Amino acid sequence: MKKVNVYITWKQGVLDPQGKAIQESLHSLGYQEILGARVGKYIELEVEEGPDIEGRVKEMCERLLANPVIEDYEIATSEEVRL
Amino acid sequence: MKKVNVYITWKQGVLDPQGKAIQESLHSLGYQEILGARVGKYIELEVEEGPDIEGRVKEMCERLLANPVIEDYEIATSEEVRL
């Protein structure tokens, strides 16, 4: 089994009100050093071994996990886990 | 300026219906190799240089960003960005 991590973020220029809210809340808690905050999604997939896992996950991102019009995604294959 | 990434995930044992829905949707799209999916949050913070950035971000996680009762968080400081 392989663990594949997918990071989904807003494309540059897309407004991120949740990130803005986090930034303002951190300021009001006294963390003035925060210059910006952006919120994205992080999806951990457990994938059965097989050919071209990364290509398949890329396809999943395009078809379901991300909205390629307004979101970017990155795929990282992490440690192999033996069951 | 430093970029700090925070990854927030559900603690083991906490139900993740969004992850379950993703898993089922991927199955119905024909991706039978998906054995599990968990959804978390990914927060990119831009932080002004200063002492003990990681300690401060840890504090922000405890106070605002994560719910330590049901969520775990990881902090990663990424490349330094010069403005």
PDB file of C-alpha atoms in Angstrom:
ATOM      1  CA  MET A   1       0.000   0.000   0.000  1.00  0.00           C
ATOM      2  CA  LYS A   2       1.208   3.482  -0.800  1.00  0.00           C
ATOM      3  CA  LYS A   3       0.289   6.704   0.857  1.00  0.00           C
ATOM      4  CA  VAL A   4      -0.259   9.593  -1.505  1.00  0.00           C
ATOM      5  CA  ASN A   5      -0.753  13.115  -0.228  1.00  0.00           C
ATOM      6  CA  VAL A   6      -2.608  15.654  -2.297  1.00  0.00           C
ATOM      7  CA  TYR A   7      -2.403  19.362  -1.479  1.00  0.00           C
ATOM      8  CA  ILE A   8      -5.073  21.538  -3.018  1.00  0.00           C
ATOM      9  CA  THR A   9      -4.654  25.288  -2.940  1.00  0.00           C
ATOM     10  CA  TRP A  10      -6.393  28.235  -4.530  1.00  0.00           C
ATOM     11  CA  LYS A  11      -4.730  29.556  -7.650  1.00  0.00           C
ATOM     12  CA  GLN A  12      -2.957  32.844  -7.213  1.00  0.00           C
ATOM     13  CA  GLY A  13      -5.448  35.677  -7.595  1.00  0.00           C
ATOM     14  CA  VAL A  14      -8.421  33.687  -6.351  1.00  0.00           C
ATOM     15  CA  LEU A  15      -9.906  35.271  -3.252  1.00  0.00           C
ATOM     16  CA  ASP A  16      -9.601  33.190  -0.108  1.00  0.00           C
ATOM     17  CA  PRO A  17     -12.011  34.603   2.493  1.00  0.00           C
ATOM     18  CA  GLN A  18     -11.300  31.781   4.951  1.00  0.00           C
ATOM     19  CA  GLY A  19      -7.598  32.613   4.858  1.00  0.00           C
ATOM     20  CA  LYS A  20      -8.384  36.282   5.309  1.00  0.00           C
ATOM     21  CA  ALA A  21     -10.545  35.466   8.330  1.00  0.00           C
ATOM     22  CA  ILE A  22      -7.741  33.396   9.846  1.00  0.00           C
ATOM     23  CA  GLN A  23      -5.269  36.219   9.295  1.00  0.00           C
ATOM     24  CA  GLU A  24      -7.565  38.724  10.991  1.00  0.00           C
ATOM     25  CA  SER A  25      -8.311  36.411  13.892  1.00  0.00           C
ATOM     26  CA  LEU A  26      -4.597  35.827  14.438  1.00  0.00           C
ATOM     27  CA  HIS A  27      -4.030  39.580  14.424  1.00  0.00           C
ATOM     28  CA  SER A  28      -6.745  40.104  16.979  1.00  0.00           C
ATOM     29  CA  LEU A  29      -5.126  37.418  19.141  1.00  0.00           C
ATOM     30  CA  GLY A  30      -1.922  39.463  19.035  1.00  0.00           C
ATOM     31  CA  TYR A  31       0.024  37.673  16.325  1.00  0.00           C
ATOM     32  CA  GLN A  32       0.901  40.768  14.322  1.00  0.00           C
ATOM     33  CA  GLU A  33       3.722  38.955  12.521  1.00  0.00           C
ATOM     34  CA  ILE A  34       1.272  37.153  10.236  1.00  0.00           C
ATOM     35  CA  LEU A  35       1.478  38.791   6.810  1.00  0.00           C
ATOM     36  CA  GLY A  36      -0.838  36.411   5.025  1.00  0.00           C
ATOM     37  CA  ALA A  37      -2.754  33.178   5.355  1.00  0.00           C
ATOM     38  CA  ARG A  38      -4.162  30.901   2.688  1.00  0.00           C
ATOM     39  CA  VAL A  39      -6.230  27.836   3.375  1.00  0.00           C
ATOM     40  CA  GLY A  40      -6.173  24.730   1.254  1.00  0.00           C
ATOM     41  CA  LYS A  41      -7.164  21.119   1.460  1.00  0.00           C
ATOM     42  CA  TYR A  42      -4.969  18.207   2.290  1.00  0.00           C
ATOM     43  CA  ILE A  43      -6.087  14.747   1.216  1.00  0.00           C
ATOM     44  CA  GLU A  44      -4.350  11.570   2.327  1.00  0.00           C
ATOM     45  CA  LEU A  45      -5.040   8.658   0.026  1.00  0.00           C
ATOM     46  CA  GLU A  46      -4.174   5.048   0.711  1.00  0.00           C
ATOM     47  CA  VAL A  47      -3.612   3.472  -2.652  1.00  0.00           C
ATOM     48  CA  GLU A  48      -3.104  -0.156  -3.556  1.00  0.00           C
ATOM     49  CA  GLU A  49       0.192  -0.846  -5.326  1.00  0.00           C
ATOM     50  CA  GLY A  50      -0.112  -0.769  -9.072  1.00  0.00           C
ATOM     51  CA  PRO A  51       1.316   0.772 -12.199  1.00  0.00           C
ATOM     52  CA  ASP A  52       1.466   4.555 -12.589  1.00  0.00           C
ATOM     53  CA  ILE A  53      -0.046   5.505  -9.235  1.00  0.00           C
ATOM     54  CA  GLU A  54       0.926   9.138  -9.666  1.00  0.00           C
ATOM     55  CA  GLY A  55      -0.662   9.384 -13.084  1.00  0.00           C
ATOM     56  CA  ARG A  56      -3.869   7.872 -11.744  1.00  0.00           C
ATOM     57  CA  VAL A  57      -3.947  10.231  -8.764  1.00  0.00           C
ATOM     58  CA  LYS A  58      -3.350  13.156 -11.102  1.00  0.00           C
ATOM     59  CA  GLU A  59      -6.396  12.020 -13.059  1.00  0.00           C
ATOM     60  CA  MET A  60      -8.425  11.809  -9.811  1.00  0.00           C
ATOM     61  CA  CYS A  61      -7.442  15.387  -9.023  1.00  0.00           C
ATOM     62  CA  GLU A  62      -8.570  16.603 -12.419  1.00  0.00           C
ATOM     63  CA  ARG A  63     -11.826  14.668 -12.320  1.00  0.00           C
ATOM     64  CA  LEU A  64     -12.917  14.941  -8.701  1.00  0.00           C
ATOM     65  CA  LEU A  65     -10.584  16.244  -6.030  1.00  0.00           C
ATOM     66  CA  ALA A  66      -9.692  19.677  -7.348  1.00  0.00           C
ATOM     67  CA  ASN A  67     -11.394  22.237  -9.516  1.00  0.00           C
ATOM     68  CA  PRO A  68      -8.650  22.930 -12.058  1.00  0.00           C
ATOM     69  CA  VAL A  69     -10.231  26.247 -13.011  1.00  0.00           C
ATOM     70  CA  ILE A  70      -9.562  27.867  -9.658  1.00  0.00           C
ATOM     71  CA  GLU A  71      -7.414  25.375  -7.762  1.00  0.00           C
ATOM     72  CA  ASP A  72      -3.881  24.059  -8.035  1.00  0.00           C
ATOM     73  CA  TYR A  73      -2.834  20.693  -6.725  1.00  0.00           C
ATOM     74  CA  GLU A  74       0.379  18.993  -5.781  1.00  0.00           C
ATOM     75  CA  ILE A  75       0.899  15.296  -5.365  1.00  0.00           C
ATOM     76  CA  ALA A  76       3.454  13.760  -3.025  1.00  0.00           C
ATOM     77  CA  THR A  77       4.024  10.063  -2.599  1.00  0.00           C
ATOM     78  CA  SER A  78       5.138   9.390   0.930  1.00  0.00           C
ATOM     79  CA  GLU A  79       6.572   6.355   2.680  1.00  0.00           C
ATOM     80  CA  GLU A  80       5.536   2.898   1.649  1.00  0.00           C
ATOM     81  CA  VAL A  81       3.425   1.165   4.252  1.00  0.00           C
ATOM     82  CA  ARG A  82       3.394  -2.600   4.444  1.00  0.00           C
ATOM     83  CA  LEU A  83       0.229  -4.197   5.783  1.00  0.00           C
TER      84      LEU A  83
ATOM     85  CA  MET B   1       9.555  36.650   5.509  1.00  0.00           C
ATOM     86  CA  LYS B   2       9.149  32.975   6.225  1.00  0.00           C
ATOM     87  CA  LYS B   3       6.560  30.620   4.873  1.00  0.00           C
ATOM     88  CA  VAL B   4       5.157  28.213   7.423  1.00  0.00           C
ATOM     89  CA  ASN B   5       2.877  25.375   6.388  1.00  0.00           C
ATOM     90  CA  VAL B   6       0.452  23.887   8.851  1.00  0.00           C
ATOM     91  CA  TYR B   7      -1.223  20.547   8.172  1.00  0.00           C
ATOM     92  CA  ILE B   8      -4.279  19.783  10.234  1.00  0.00           C
ATOM     93  CA  THR B   9      -5.655  16.267  10.245  1.00  0.00           C
ATOM     94  CA  TRP B  10      -8.261  14.386  12.240  1.00  0.00           C
ATOM     95  CA  LYS B  11      -6.887  12.319  15.066  1.00  0.00           C
ATOM     96  CA  GLN B  12      -6.939   8.590  14.485  1.00  0.00           C
ATOM     97  CA  GLY B  13     -10.340   7.236  15.418  1.00  0.00           C
ATOM     98  CA  VAL B  14     -12.232  10.420  14.623  1.00  0.00           C
ATOM     99  CA  LEU B  15     -14.788   9.824  11.886  1.00  0.00           C
ATOM    100  CA  ASP B  16     -14.108  11.676   8.642  1.00  0.00           C
ATOM    101  CA  PRO B  17     -17.300  11.634   6.559  1.00  0.00           C
ATOM    102  CA  GLN B  18     -15.808  13.912   3.894  1.00  0.00           C
ATOM    103  CA  GLY B  19     -12.950  11.469   3.396  1.00  0.00           C
ATOM    104  CA  LYS B  20     -15.418   8.586   3.237  1.00  0.00           C
ATOM    105  CA  ALA B  21     -17.437  10.439   0.593  1.00  0.00           C
ATOM    106  CA  ILE B  22     -14.304  11.043  -1.463  1.00  0.00           C
ATOM    107  CA  GLN B  23     -13.356   7.392  -1.226  1.00  0.00           C
ATOM    108  CA  GLU B  24     -16.802   6.298  -2.385  1.00  0.00           C
ATOM    109  CA  SER B  25     -16.888   8.827  -5.215  1.00  0.00           C
ATOM    110  CA  LEU B  26     -13.472   7.651  -6.409  1.00  0.00           C
ATOM    111  CA  HIS B  27     -14.698   4.057  -6.332  1.00  0.00           C
ATOM    112  CA  SER B  28     -17.745   4.949  -8.363  1.00  0.00           C
ATOM    113  CA  LEU B  29     -15.476   6.662 -10.891  1.00  0.00           C
ATOM    114  CA  GLY B  30     -13.604   3.372 -11.257  1.00  0.00           C
ATOM    115  CA  TYR B  31     -10.632   3.952  -8.982  1.00  0.00           C
ATOM    116  CA  GLN B  32     -10.951   0.718  -7.032  1.00  0.00           C
ATOM    117  CA  GLU B  33      -7.347   0.953  -5.819  1.00  0.00           C
ATOM    118  CA  ILE B  34      -8.253   3.582  -3.226  1.00  0.00           C
ATOM    119  CA  LEU B  35      -8.237   1.898   0.170  1.00  0.00           C
ATOM    120  CA  GLY B  36      -8.842   4.995   2.222  1.00  0.00           C
ATOM    121  CA  ALA B  37      -9.090   8.756   2.084  1.00  0.00           C
ATOM    122  CA  ARG B  38      -8.792  11.314   4.868  1.00  0.00           C
ATOM    123  CA  VAL B  39      -9.309  15.010   4.421  1.00  0.00           C
ATOM    124  CA  GLY B  40      -7.450  17.639   6.359  1.00  0.00           C
ATOM    125  CA  LYS B  41      -6.681  21.311   6.161  1.00  0.00           C
ATOM    126  CA  TYR B  42      -3.559  22.915   4.853  1.00  0.00           C
ATOM    127  CA  ILE B  43      -2.756  26.452   5.954  1.00  0.00           C
ATOM    128  CA  GLU B  44       0.037  28.517   4.428  1.00  0.00           C
ATOM    129  CA  LEU B  45       1.169  31.320   6.693  1.00  0.00           C
ATOM    130  CA  GLU B  46       3.482  34.140   5.714  1.00  0.00           C
ATOM    131  CA  VAL B  47       5.267  35.141   8.862  1.00  0.00           C
ATOM    132  CA  GLU B  48       7.540  38.071   9.513  1.00  0.00           C
ATOM    133  CA  GLU B  49      11.030  37.090  10.655  1.00  0.00           C
ATOM    134  CA  GLY B  50      11.368  36.989  14.405  1.00  0.00           C
ATOM    135  CA  PRO B  51      12.426  34.846  17.295  1.00  0.00           C
ATOM    136  CA  ASP B  52      10.900  31.403  17.813  1.00  0.00           C
ATOM    137  CA  ILE B  53       8.566  31.398  14.807  1.00  0.00           C
ATOM    138  CA  GLU B  54       7.811  27.709  15.222  1.00  0.00           C
ATOM    139  CA  GLY B  55       6.897  28.080  18.875  1.00  0.00           C
ATOM    140  CA  ARG B  56       4.569  30.967  18.048  1.00  0.00           C
ATOM    141  CA  VAL B  57       2.900  29.036  15.223  1.00  0.00           C
ATOM    142  CA  LYS B  58       2.462  26.066  17.541  1.00  0.00           C
ATOM    143  CA  GLU B  59       0.686  28.400  19.939  1.00  0.00           C
ATOM    144  CA  MET B  60      -1.551  29.676  17.110  1.00  0.00           C
ATOM    145  CA  CYS B  61      -2.476  26.078  16.291  1.00  0.00           C
ATOM    146  CA  GLU B  62      -3.428  25.363  19.884  1.00  0.00           C
ATOM    147  CA  ARG B  63      -5.392  28.578  20.263  1.00  0.00           C
ATOM    148  CA  LEU B  64      -7.095  29.003  16.914  1.00  0.00           C
ATOM    149  CA  LEU B  65      -6.118  26.897  13.934  1.00  0.00           C
ATOM    150  CA  ALA B  66      -6.694  23.383  15.222  1.00  0.00           C
ATOM    151  CA  ASN B  67      -8.989  21.805  17.747  1.00  0.00           C
ATOM    152  CA  PRO B  68      -6.485  19.812  19.795  1.00  0.00           C
ATOM    153  CA  VAL B  69      -9.217  17.548  21.165  1.00  0.00           C
ATOM    154  CA  ILE B  70      -9.959  15.955  17.812  1.00  0.00           C
ATOM    155  CA  GLU B  71      -7.281  17.253  15.473  1.00  0.00           C
ATOM    156  CA  ASP B  72      -3.543  16.782  15.073  1.00  0.00           C
ATOM    157  CA  TYR B  73      -1.314  19.332  13.459  1.00  0.00           C
ATOM    158  CA  GLU B  74       2.112  19.395  11.903  1.00  0.00           C
ATOM    159  CA  ILE B  75       4.192  22.471  11.253  1.00  0.00           C
ATOM    160  CA  ALA B  76       6.721  22.749   8.451  1.00  0.00           C
ATOM    161  CA  THR B  77       8.843  25.786   7.774  1.00  0.00           C
ATOM    162  CA  SER B  78       9.516  26.007   4.087  1.00  0.00           C
ATOM    163  CA  GLU B  79      11.877  28.079   2.012  1.00  0.00           C
ATOM    164  CA  GLU B  80      12.742  31.580   3.062  1.00  0.00           C
ATOM    165  CA  VAL B  81      11.229  34.202   0.785  1.00  0.00           C
ATOM    166  CA  ARG B  82      12.900  37.559   0.406  1.00  0.00           C
ATOM    167  CA  LEU B  83      10.622  40.457  -0.408  1.00  0.00           C
TER     168      LEU B  83
END
